[in-house]
Amino acid sequence: MQSDIYLTLSLCKEIGGNDMKKFKKAAAFISTLALAISCLSCTVFAFDNGYNHATEYTGSTLSNCITSATQTDWYKFTLASNEVPTNCTLTLTIPDNCVYNLDLRYREGSSGRPKVIANESTVSKTRRRTIRKVLTEPGTYFVRVYSQNGTKDTLDSYSLKISYGKNT
């Protein structure tokens, strides 16, 4: 903090020289610029668009650690028209002392934000959350895993199993 103040004063002195009016204008400008940058970074990081970078589900059990209170993990899989309807089961096993949720989302077409079609926030005694849903539309489905109350565990990972198969 002290070094930030010194840097600001040094910049103001550099810009304004010995002229007090220029010094005050430079100080006001630097303060406004710092505030603008601060607000910009908050806006950028607060917008959740992680689904654009979702990890493709390849058929194996997925695992990861939630290492920050705001981390959201996204996974996706795509069903062709000949693969629906299909039963889908999502099973999330979470570490002790953590409260993680998951939801299933669907996006029709190749653009737009996926809409929630199912979610689960009830924890069983075995630390598992499960969603069972019949998927009837072809397209891309997204699974989001996130901390409900900011709990995280940097050592123990959650595991996510996604299973689906054509109804006969």
Short mmCIF file of C-alpha atoms in Angstrom, two decimals:
data_model
loop_
_atom_site.label_atom_id
_atom_site.label_comp_id
_atom_site.label_asym_id
_atom_site.label_seq_id
_atom_site.Cartn_x
_atom_site.Cartn_y
_atom_site.Cartn_z
CA MET A 1 0.00 0.00 0.00
CA GLN A 2 2.75 2.43 0.96
CA SER A 3 4.67 1.64 -2.23
CA ASP A 4 1.47 2.24 -4.28
CA ILE A 5 1.11 5.71 -2.73
CA TYR A 6 4.79 6.47 -3.38
CA LEU A 7 4.44 5.31 -7.01
CA THR A 8 1.33 7.47 -7.49
CA LEU A 9 3.06 10.52 -6.01
CA SER A 10 6.12 9.87 -8.17
CA LEU A 11 3.97 9.67 -11.32
CA CYS A 12 2.11 12.84 -10.38
CA LYS A 13 5.41 14.65 -9.77
CA GLU A 14 6.75 13.35 -13.12
CA ILE A 15 3.63 14.51 -15.01
CA GLY A 16 2.99 17.73 -13.11
CA GLY A 17 6.52 18.82 -12.31
CA ASN A 18 6.61 21.65 -9.79
CA ASP A 19 3.30 23.12 -10.95
CA MET A 20 0.72 22.32 -8.20
CA LYS A 21 -2.28 22.59 -10.60
CA LYS A 22 -0.73 20.06 -12.98
CA PHE A 23 0.22 17.87 -10.01
CA LYS A 24 -3.41 17.81 -8.77
CA LYS A 25 -4.76 17.11 -12.25
CA ALA A 26 -2.28 14.26 -12.67
CA ALA A 27 -3.26 12.83 -9.28
CA ALA A 28 -6.97 13.00 -10.18
CA PHE A 29 -6.32 11.38 -13.55
CA ILE A 30 -4.26 8.52 -12.05
CA SER A 31 -6.89 7.90 -9.35
CA THR A 32 -9.66 7.79 -11.97
CA LEU A 33 -7.62 5.48 -14.18
CA ALA A 34 -6.91 3.12 -11.26
CA LEU A 35 -10.61 3.02 -10.36
CA ALA A 36 -11.58 2.32 -13.99
CA ILE A 37 -9.08 -0.53 -14.24
CA SER A 38 -10.32 -1.94 -10.94
CA CYS A 39 -13.96 -1.87 -12.10
CA LEU A 40 -13.05 -3.36 -15.47
CA SER A 41 -11.25 -6.31 -13.90
CA CYS A 42 -14.21 -6.98 -11.58
CA THR A 43 -16.60 -6.98 -14.53
CA VAL A 44 -14.44 -9.30 -16.61
CA PHE A 45 -13.92 -11.86 -13.87
CA ALA A 46 -17.49 -11.73 -12.54
CA PHE A 47 -18.95 -12.78 -15.91
CA ASP A 48 -19.20 -16.55 -15.98
CA ASN A 49 -18.67 -17.77 -19.53
CA GLY A 50 -16.70 -20.91 -18.73
CA TYR A 51 -19.03 -23.04 -20.85
CA ASN A 52 -17.21 -21.72 -23.93
CA HIS A 53 -14.13 -23.57 -22.70
CA ALA A 54 -15.85 -26.68 -21.38
CA THR A 55 -13.84 -29.92 -21.25
CA GLU A 56 -15.15 -32.51 -23.69
CA TYR A 57 -16.42 -35.64 -21.93
CA THR A 58 -14.61 -38.69 -23.35
CA GLY A 59 -16.28 -41.51 -21.45
CA SER A 60 -14.10 -41.80 -18.36
CA THR A 61 -14.73 -40.57 -14.84
CA LEU A 62 -13.61 -36.97 -14.51
CA SER A 63 -11.92 -35.53 -11.45
CA ASN A 64 -10.67 -32.15 -10.40
CA CYS A 65 -10.07 -30.01 -7.31
CA ILE A 66 -12.01 -26.86 -6.65
CA THR A 67 -9.21 -24.61 -5.47
CA SER A 68 -11.01 -21.27 -5.20
CA ALA A 69 -14.40 -20.24 -3.86
CA THR A 70 -15.47 -18.89 -7.26
CA GLN A 71 -14.20 -21.73 -9.46
CA THR A 72 -16.72 -23.29 -11.82
CA ASP A 73 -15.82 -26.39 -13.83
CA TRP A 74 -17.63 -27.08 -17.11
CA TYR A 75 -17.86 -30.33 -19.08
CA LYS A 76 -19.78 -31.05 -22.27
CA PHE A 77 -21.00 -33.86 -24.47
CA THR A 78 -22.94 -33.87 -27.72
CA LEU A 79 -25.77 -36.16 -28.79
CA ALA A 80 -26.68 -36.70 -32.43
CA SER A 81 -30.30 -37.12 -33.53
CA ASN A 82 -29.90 -40.91 -33.71
CA GLU A 83 -28.70 -40.98 -30.06
CA VAL A 84 -31.88 -39.58 -28.49
CA PRO A 85 -33.93 -40.23 -26.49
CA THR A 86 -31.40 -41.46 -23.97
CA ASN A 87 -31.21 -42.00 -20.22
CA CYS A 88 -28.54 -39.84 -18.62
CA THR A 89 -27.12 -40.14 -15.12
CA LEU A 90 -24.66 -37.68 -13.58
CA THR A 91 -23.01 -38.68 -10.33
CA LEU A 92 -20.82 -36.22 -8.43
CA THR A 93 -18.82 -37.51 -5.46
CA ILE A 94 -17.47 -34.66 -3.35
CA PRO A 95 -14.73 -34.42 -0.69
CA ASP A 96 -15.63 -34.28 3.01
CA ASN A 97 -16.41 -30.82 4.39
CA CYS A 98 -17.25 -29.43 0.94
CA VAL A 99 -20.63 -28.49 -0.48
CA TYR A 100 -20.53 -28.75 -4.27
CA ASN A 101 -23.46 -28.63 -6.66
CA LEU A 102 -23.93 -29.69 -10.23
CA ASP A 103 -26.37 -28.84 -12.93
CA LEU A 104 -27.14 -30.12 -16.40
CA ARG A 105 -27.67 -27.59 -19.16
CA TYR A 106 -28.71 -27.80 -22.79
CA ARG A 107 -27.86 -25.52 -25.70
CA GLU A 108 -29.82 -25.79 -28.88
CA GLY A 109 -27.67 -25.00 -31.89
CA SER A 110 -24.09 -23.77 -31.75
CA SER A 111 -24.54 -20.46 -29.96
CA GLY A 112 -26.27 -18.94 -26.99
CA ARG A 113 -25.97 -19.59 -23.28
CA PRO A 114 -26.98 -23.10 -22.24
CA LYS A 115 -30.16 -23.30 -20.16
CA VAL A 116 -30.47 -25.31 -16.93
CA ILE A 117 -32.62 -28.42 -17.44
CA ALA A 118 -31.79 -30.21 -14.16
CA ASN A 119 -29.82 -29.51 -10.99
CA GLU A 120 -28.93 -31.26 -7.77
CA SER A 121 -28.06 -29.76 -4.44
CA THR A 122 -29.03 -32.56 -2.03
CA VAL A 123 -26.15 -34.50 -0.53
CA SER A 124 -26.62 -38.14 0.36
CA LYS A 125 -24.83 -39.76 3.29
CA THR A 126 -22.25 -41.07 0.82
CA ARG A 127 -21.28 -37.50 -0.28
CA ARG A 128 -22.86 -38.01 -3.72
CA ARG A 129 -25.16 -35.90 -5.77
CA THR A 130 -27.05 -37.52 -8.64
CA ILE A 131 -29.10 -36.25 -11.55
CA ARG A 132 -31.16 -38.68 -13.63
CA LYS A 133 -32.82 -37.31 -16.74
CA VAL A 134 -34.12 -38.57 -20.08
CA LEU A 135 -32.50 -36.43 -22.79
CA THR A 136 -34.79 -36.04 -25.77
CA GLU A 137 -33.08 -33.43 -27.93
CA PRO A 138 -29.94 -33.72 -30.07
CA GLY A 139 -27.33 -31.07 -29.36
CA THR A 140 -24.71 -30.11 -26.81
CA TYR A 141 -25.24 -30.73 -23.11
CA PHE A 142 -23.16 -29.06 -20.42
CA VAL A 143 -22.44 -30.09 -16.85
CA ARG A 144 -21.39 -27.44 -14.36
CA VAL A 145 -19.69 -28.27 -11.03
CA TYR A 146 -19.32 -25.49 -8.48
CA SER A 147 -19.03 -24.75 -4.78
CA GLN A 148 -22.35 -23.86 -3.18
CA ASN A 149 -20.98 -21.92 -0.24
CA GLY A 150 -17.38 -21.13 -1.14
CA THR A 151 -15.92 -24.33 0.32
CA LYS A 152 -12.93 -25.71 -1.50
CA ASP A 153 -10.39 -28.47 -1.13
CA THR A 154 -7.02 -28.11 -2.79
CA LEU A 155 -5.91 -31.66 -1.92
CA ASP A 156 -8.95 -33.90 -2.41
CA SER A 157 -10.70 -33.93 -5.76
CA TYR A 158 -14.31 -34.51 -6.67
CA SER A 159 -15.20 -37.16 -9.22
CA LEU A 160 -17.88 -36.86 -11.87
CA LYS A 161 -19.31 -39.78 -13.79
CA ILE A 162 -21.52 -39.11 -16.80
CA SER A 163 -23.37 -42.01 -18.33
CA TYR A 164 -25.86 -42.06 -21.16
CA GLY A 165 -27.07 -44.61 -23.66
CA LYS A 166 -29.78 -45.04 -26.27
CA ASN A 167 -33.19 -46.17 -24.99
CA THR A 168 -34.51 -49.28 -26.72
#
